[in-house]
């Protein structure tokens, strides 16, 4: 017994961010299981859902609900518990907490309060999908969920028109067809899309098609819109020919002596080019 009468925790009193499966229950690390077995308390988005997960691994722990809407307030209680010596695991319904899931405010406030945070890595749909999509992965942009309202969604997609990295979106089955149709309107019919559906589950499937054909495929059969989706969109092709080679040469030369921003600004003046495009080209190529 400790001074305050509690049985001492098996683990140091910290916040453990524990990744859990995104479908296949075997996708969990030994370390994640050990941590869940040893912590004093498991904080979860949906305690009923996560209760089933713990039961599957034969782990019995007190649970603490933590939703998006009460995270700040309930997070304070959790921090007090950790400061009084308890170890706490945070899990979400699936995958890695904080990745389009609650936890950001709690982690941020733990940092502010000097509480240690230990990540226990594991599955996340974004990385799982990218790893088998066949799109460039050297640089990518995780965009999470698009806004639900049409205008917000269109504005967000318009802001991404020039994005050259592979873009990754989470999408619900109800909205996926509309989202792909908006991609056709905004990015063009030929933009390559890869859909990763039901990852790690029985009906796991990948479809890679130009955007307009993807709309047709989704409309073909209601089953094509069932399940969980990760939508990956190839980045915009850079039109390098629009920057004359002579300007690129100047930029490369100036960059040897100057920071890229300054080199791009001077090159833009000398060759009457856009400094942002030169800067972007420099970031990618120099
Ligand atoms: N925290 C999770 C992660 O690390 O990936 C994401 C949670 S977010 C609330 C749920 C979304 O993730 C789903 O709508 C879907 O877009 C994506 N997702 C989660 N599991 C998936 C799976 N097995 N197959 C495809 N997409 C999945």
Short mmCIF file of C-alpha atoms and ligand atoms in Angstrom, two decimals:
data_model
loop_
_atom_site.label_atom_id
_atom_site.label_comp_id
_atom_site.label_asym_id
_atom_site.label_seq_id
_atom_site.Cartn_x
_atom_site.Cartn_y
_atom_site.Cartn_z
CA UNK A 1 0.00 0.00 0.00
CA UNK A 2 1.18 3.52 -0.74
CA UNK A 3 0.86 6.43 1.71
CA UNK A 4 -2.58 7.36 0.40
CA UNK A 5 -3.84 3.83 0.88
CA UNK A 6 -3.84 2.88 -2.81
CA UNK A 7 -2.20 -0.23 -4.21
CA UNK A 8 0.82 1.12 -6.12
CA UNK A 9 0.48 1.04 -9.89
CA UNK A 10 2.55 -1.51 -11.81
CA UNK A 11 3.51 1.25 -14.22
CA UNK A 12 4.97 4.72 -13.70
CA UNK A 13 2.17 7.28 -13.42
CA UNK A 14 2.06 8.55 -17.01
CA UNK A 15 -0.37 8.91 -19.88
CA UNK A 16 0.04 6.02 -22.34
CA UNK A 17 -1.33 6.63 -25.85
CA UNK A 18 -2.13 3.11 -27.03
CA UNK A 19 -2.90 2.21 -30.67
CA UNK A 20 -5.45 -0.58 -31.13
CA UNK A 21 -6.60 -2.56 -34.24
CA UNK A 22 -8.46 -0.96 -37.17
CA UNK A 23 -10.37 -4.17 -37.89
CA UNK A 24 -8.32 -7.32 -37.51
CA UNK A 25 -8.08 -8.03 -33.79
CA UNK A 26 -4.62 -9.59 -34.16
CA UNK A 27 -3.17 -6.22 -35.18
CA UNK A 28 -2.06 -5.15 -31.72
CA UNK A 29 1.45 -5.11 -30.32
CA UNK A 30 2.67 -7.15 -27.34
CA UNK A 31 3.62 -3.87 -25.71
CA UNK A 32 0.12 -2.45 -26.15
CA UNK A 33 -1.38 -5.53 -24.45
CA UNK A 34 1.16 -5.33 -21.61
CA UNK A 35 0.41 -1.65 -21.04
CA UNK A 36 -3.36 -2.23 -21.08
CA UNK A 37 -2.91 -5.10 -18.61
CA UNK A 38 -0.88 -2.96 -16.23
CA UNK A 39 -2.45 0.51 -16.22
CA UNK A 40 -4.80 1.63 -13.48
CA UNK A 41 -7.35 3.17 -15.80
CA UNK A 42 -8.31 3.09 -19.48
CA UNK A 43 -9.72 6.30 -20.97
CA UNK A 44 -11.81 5.65 -24.07
CA UNK A 45 -14.09 7.42 -26.49
CA UNK A 46 -16.81 4.80 -26.34
CA UNK A 47 -16.42 2.66 -23.25
CA UNK A 48 -18.89 0.04 -24.53
CA UNK A 49 -17.01 -0.39 -27.79
CA UNK A 50 -13.60 -0.41 -26.08
CA UNK A 51 -14.96 -2.69 -23.34
CA UNK A 52 -15.45 -5.36 -26.05
CA UNK A 53 -11.87 -4.90 -27.18
CA UNK A 54 -10.53 -5.32 -23.64
CA UNK A 55 -12.76 -8.35 -23.12
CA UNK A 56 -11.37 -9.91 -26.31
CA UNK A 57 -7.87 -9.67 -24.80
CA UNK A 58 -9.19 -10.76 -21.37
CA UNK A 59 -8.26 -7.47 -19.76
CA UNK A 60 -10.44 -6.10 -16.97
CA UNK A 61 -9.89 -2.45 -16.14
CA UNK A 62 -11.87 0.51 -14.85
CA UNK A 63 -12.83 2.69 -17.81
CA UNK A 64 -13.15 6.44 -18.09
CA UNK A 65 -15.20 8.03 -20.92
CA UNK A 66 -13.47 10.80 -22.86
CA UNK A 67 -15.32 12.34 -25.81
CA UNK A 68 -14.55 15.23 -28.12
CA UNK A 69 -17.21 17.35 -26.40
CA UNK A 70 -16.05 16.80 -22.79
CA UNK A 71 -12.34 16.26 -23.36
CA UNK A 72 -11.09 19.53 -21.83
CA UNK A 73 -13.15 19.19 -18.66
CA UNK A 74 -12.70 15.42 -18.19
CA UNK A 75 -9.05 15.70 -19.18
CA UNK A 76 -8.40 17.77 -16.03
CA UNK A 77 -9.76 14.93 -13.88
CA UNK A 78 -7.47 12.49 -15.67
CA UNK A 79 -4.45 14.73 -15.15
CA UNK A 80 -5.22 14.89 -11.42
CA UNK A 81 -5.41 11.12 -11.33
CA UNK A 82 -2.02 10.78 -13.04
CA UNK A 83 -0.52 13.39 -10.71
CA UNK A 84 -1.83 11.42 -7.74
CA UNK A 85 0.08 8.34 -8.93
CA UNK A 86 -2.24 6.51 -11.32
CA UNK A 87 -1.21 5.31 -14.77
CA UNK A 88 -3.71 5.96 -17.55
CA UNK A 89 -4.00 4.49 -21.07
CA UNK A 90 -5.85 6.41 -23.75
CA UNK A 91 -7.39 4.33 -26.54
CA UNK A 92 -9.83 5.23 -29.29
CA UNK A 93 -12.47 3.18 -31.12
CA UNK A 94 -9.89 2.14 -33.69
CA UNK A 95 -6.28 2.77 -34.62
CA UNK A 96 -4.13 5.50 -33.16
CA UNK A 97 -5.72 7.97 -30.73
CA UNK A 98 -5.60 11.65 -31.85
CA UNK A 99 -5.55 10.67 -35.54
CA UNK A 100 -9.05 11.99 -36.41
CA UNK A 101 -9.96 10.89 -32.88
CA UNK A 102 -10.09 12.54 -29.43
CA UNK A 103 -6.98 13.10 -27.33
CA UNK A 104 -5.34 16.27 -28.64
CA UNK A 105 -6.50 18.51 -25.78
CA UNK A 106 -5.63 15.91 -23.17
CA UNK A 107 -2.11 15.41 -24.54
CA UNK A 108 -1.59 19.14 -24.88
CA UNK A 109 -2.72 19.79 -21.32
CA UNK A 110 -0.58 16.92 -20.01
CA UNK A 111 2.46 18.53 -21.66
CA UNK A 112 1.57 21.88 -20.07
CA UNK A 113 1.17 20.21 -16.67
CA UNK A 114 4.50 18.37 -16.97
CA UNK A 115 2.83 14.94 -17.09
CA UNK A 116 4.82 12.37 -19.10
CA UNK A 117 3.19 10.97 -22.24
CA UNK A 118 4.28 7.66 -23.71
CA UNK A 119 3.18 6.69 -27.24
CA UNK A 120 2.60 2.97 -27.85
CA UNK A 121 2.63 2.75 -31.66
CA UNK A 122 0.42 0.51 -33.76
CA UNK A 123 -2.08 0.61 -36.61
CA UNK A 124 -3.52 3.68 -38.22
CA UNK A 125 -5.70 3.61 -41.33
CA UNK A 126 -3.74 6.41 -43.05
CA UNK A 127 -0.40 4.57 -42.98
CA UNK A 128 -1.97 1.16 -43.65
CA UNK A 129 -3.73 2.52 -46.74
CA UNK A 130 -0.69 4.38 -48.07
CA UNK A 131 1.57 1.37 -47.62
CA UNK A 132 -0.34 -0.60 -50.27
CA UNK A 133 -1.79 2.10 -52.53
CA UNK A 134 1.01 2.45 -55.07
CA UNK A 135 0.97 6.26 -54.88
CA UNK A 136 4.08 8.28 -53.99
CA UNK A 137 4.70 8.14 -50.25
CA UNK A 138 7.94 10.12 -49.99
CA UNK A 139 5.79 13.14 -49.12
CA UNK A 140 2.08 13.08 -48.36
CA UNK A 141 -0.55 15.27 -46.81
CA UNK A 142 -3.01 13.78 -44.33
CA UNK A 143 -6.24 15.78 -44.62
CA UNK A 144 -8.47 13.75 -42.27
CA UNK A 145 -12.22 14.21 -42.83
CA UNK A 146 -13.40 16.85 -45.32
CA UNK A 147 -16.09 19.23 -44.06
CA UNK A 148 -19.54 17.63 -44.23
CA UNK A 149 -21.22 20.67 -45.81
CA UNK A 150 -20.94 21.03 -49.57
CA UNK A 151 -19.52 24.56 -49.61
CA UNK A 152 -16.91 23.78 -46.94
CA UNK A 153 -15.89 20.63 -48.79
CA UNK A 154 -15.54 22.46 -52.11
CA UNK A 155 -13.51 25.28 -50.52
CA UNK A 156 -11.18 22.78 -48.90
CA UNK A 157 -10.66 20.89 -52.17
CA UNK A 158 -10.10 24.15 -54.06
CA UNK A 159 -7.40 25.08 -51.57
CA UNK A 160 -5.69 21.79 -52.43
CA UNK A 161 -5.69 22.20 -56.23
CA UNK A 162 -1.95 22.85 -56.39
CA UNK A 163 -0.98 20.30 -53.77
CA UNK A 164 1.70 18.12 -55.33
CA UNK A 165 1.92 15.60 -52.50
CA UNK A 166 -0.32 12.53 -52.31
CA UNK A 167 -3.41 13.55 -50.32
CA UNK A 168 -5.09 11.20 -47.85
CA UNK A 169 -8.69 11.67 -46.71
CA UNK A 170 -10.88 9.73 -44.32
CA UNK A 171 -14.39 9.42 -45.66
CA UNK A 172 -17.74 8.00 -44.61
CA UNK A 173 -19.66 5.60 -46.86
CA UNK A 174 -22.53 8.12 -47.10
CA UNK A 175 -20.32 10.84 -48.55
CA UNK A 176 -17.71 9.02 -50.57
CA UNK A 177 -19.50 9.22 -53.96
CA UNK A 178 -20.17 12.93 -53.62
CA UNK A 179 -16.59 13.58 -52.54
CA UNK A 180 -15.18 11.75 -55.55
CA UNK A 181 -17.60 13.67 -57.81
CA UNK A 182 -16.30 16.94 -56.31
CA UNK A 183 -12.74 15.78 -56.95
CA UNK A 184 -13.66 15.29 -60.63
CA UNK A 185 -15.09 18.84 -60.75
CA UNK A 186 -12.22 20.50 -58.95
CA UNK A 187 -9.09 18.42 -59.69
CA UNK A 188 -10.20 17.10 -63.10
CA UNK A 189 -11.50 13.78 -64.46
CA UNK A 190 -8.05 12.24 -64.90
CA UNK A 191 -6.69 12.68 -61.38
CA UNK A 192 -5.71 9.25 -60.05
CA UNK A 193 -7.62 8.07 -56.98
CA UNK A 194 -6.99 5.01 -54.85
CA UNK A 195 -9.68 3.83 -52.45
CA UNK A 196 -8.71 1.52 -49.60
CA UNK A 197 -11.81 -0.09 -48.20
CA UNK A 198 -12.32 -2.23 -45.08
CA UNK A 199 -8.60 -2.41 -44.31
CA UNK A 200 -7.47 -5.51 -42.42
CA UNK A 201 -11.04 -6.92 -42.51
CA UNK A 202 -12.64 -9.74 -44.51
CA UNK A 203 -13.63 -7.54 -47.46
CA UNK A 204 -10.44 -5.48 -47.62
CA UNK A 205 -10.06 -4.09 -51.12
CA UNK A 206 -8.09 -1.47 -53.06
CA UNK A 207 -9.35 0.28 -56.21
CA UNK A 208 -7.17 2.53 -58.30
CA UNK A 209 -8.89 4.51 -61.07
CA UNK A 210 -8.97 7.95 -62.66
CA UNK A 211 -11.44 10.13 -60.70
CA UNK A 212 -14.30 10.06 -63.25
CA UNK A 213 -14.14 6.25 -63.56
CA UNK A 214 -14.14 6.00 -59.77
CA UNK A 215 -17.49 7.84 -59.66
CA UNK A 216 -18.93 5.34 -62.18
CA UNK A 217 -17.56 2.44 -60.15
CA UNK A 218 -19.09 3.76 -56.89
CA UNK A 219 -22.45 4.27 -58.62
CA UNK A 220 -22.42 0.78 -60.15
CA UNK A 221 -23.32 -1.15 -57.00
CA UNK A 222 -24.44 -0.04 -53.50
CA UNK A 223 -22.01 -2.59 -52.05
CA UNK A 224 -19.15 -0.52 -53.46
CA UNK A 225 -20.04 2.25 -50.96
CA UNK A 226 -20.22 0.02 -47.88
CA UNK A 227 -17.69 -0.08 -45.07
CA UNK A 228 -14.85 2.19 -44.04
CA UNK A 229 -12.87 4.19 -46.57
CA UNK A 230 -9.53 5.84 -46.98
CA UNK A 231 -9.45 7.98 -50.09
CA UNK A 232 -6.04 8.76 -51.58
CA UNK A 233 -5.59 11.29 -54.35
CA UNK A 234 -2.44 11.67 -56.44
CA UNK A 235 -0.82 15.09 -56.13
CA UNK A 236 -1.03 17.70 -58.91
CA UNK A 237 1.54 17.22 -61.67
CA UNK A 238 3.95 20.12 -61.71
CA UNK A 239 4.11 21.92 -64.98
CA UNK A 240 7.84 22.43 -64.87
CA UNK A 241 7.91 23.62 -68.48
CA UNK A 242 6.09 26.77 -67.41
CA UNK A 243 9.31 27.95 -65.70
CA UNK A 244 11.98 28.60 -68.35
CA UNK A 245 15.17 26.64 -67.88
CA UNK A 246 17.18 29.85 -67.80
CA UNK A 247 15.25 30.96 -64.70
CA UNK A 248 15.81 27.59 -63.05
CA UNK A 249 19.52 27.92 -63.75
CA UNK A 250 19.61 31.39 -62.18
CA UNK A 251 17.74 30.11 -59.16
CA UNK A 252 20.15 27.20 -58.71
CA UNK A 253 23.11 29.59 -58.97
CA UNK A 254 21.72 32.14 -56.53
CA UNK A 255 20.69 29.40 -54.11
CA UNK A 256 24.39 28.52 -53.70
CA UNK A 257 24.96 31.91 -52.04
CA UNK A 258 21.53 32.86 -50.67
CA UNK A 259 18.60 31.40 -48.71
CA UNK A 260 16.02 29.88 -51.09
CA UNK A 261 13.40 32.54 -50.35
CA UNK A 262 15.74 35.37 -51.32
CA UNK A 263 17.09 33.46 -54.34
CA UNK A 264 13.52 32.84 -55.58
CA UNK A 265 12.56 36.51 -55.11
CA UNK A 266 15.60 37.75 -57.08
CA UNK A 267 15.11 35.16 -59.85
CA UNK A 268 11.46 36.19 -60.12
CA UNK A 269 12.52 39.81 -60.66
CA UNK A 270 15.24 39.00 -63.18
CA UNK A 271 13.11 36.64 -65.32
CA UNK A 272 9.64 38.03 -64.68
CA UNK A 273 8.45 34.79 -63.07
CA UNK A 274 6.29 33.98 -60.05
CA UNK A 275 8.43 33.83 -56.92
CA UNK A 276 6.12 31.29 -55.21
CA UNK A 277 6.47 28.85 -58.09
CA UNK A 278 10.23 29.29 -58.12
CA UNK A 279 10.32 28.80 -54.35
CA UNK A 280 8.23 25.61 -54.59
CA UNK A 281 10.41 24.29 -57.40
CA UNK A 282 13.48 25.07 -55.32
CA UNK A 283 12.07 23.23 -52.30
CA UNK A 284 11.50 20.12 -54.39
CA UNK A 285 14.63 20.20 -56.50
CA UNK A 286 17.48 22.05 -54.87
N1 LIG B 1 -7.79 6.78 -35.27
C1 LIG B 1 -8.08 6.08 -36.50
C2 LIG B 1 -6.77 5.80 -37.24
O1 LIG B 1 -5.71 5.82 -36.59
O2 LIG B 1 -6.78 5.54 -38.42
C3 LIG B 1 -9.07 6.82 -37.35
C4 LIG B 1 -10.38 7.08 -36.69
S1 LIG B 1 -11.51 7.96 -37.68
C5 LIG B 1 -12.74 8.36 -36.50
C6 LIG B 1 -12.35 6.69 -38.56
C7 LIG B 1 -12.03 6.75 -40.07
O3 LIG B 1 -10.77 6.13 -40.32
C8 LIG B 1 -13.03 5.97 -40.92
O4 LIG B 1 -14.16 6.75 -41.25
C9 LIG B 1 -12.20 5.63 -42.14
O5 LIG B 1 -12.13 6.74 -43.02
C10 LIG B 1 -10.82 5.39 -41.51
N2 LIG B 1 -10.69 3.97 -41.15
C11 LIG B 1 -10.61 3.44 -39.91
N3 LIG B 1 -10.50 2.10 -39.97
C12 LIG B 1 -10.52 1.77 -41.29
C13 LIG B 1 -10.46 0.55 -42.01
N4 LIG B 1 -10.37 -0.62 -41.37
N5 LIG B 1 -10.51 0.59 -43.36
C14 LIG B 1 -10.60 1.76 -44.02
N6 LIG B 1 -10.67 2.95 -43.39
C15 LIG B 1 -10.64 2.96 -42.05
#
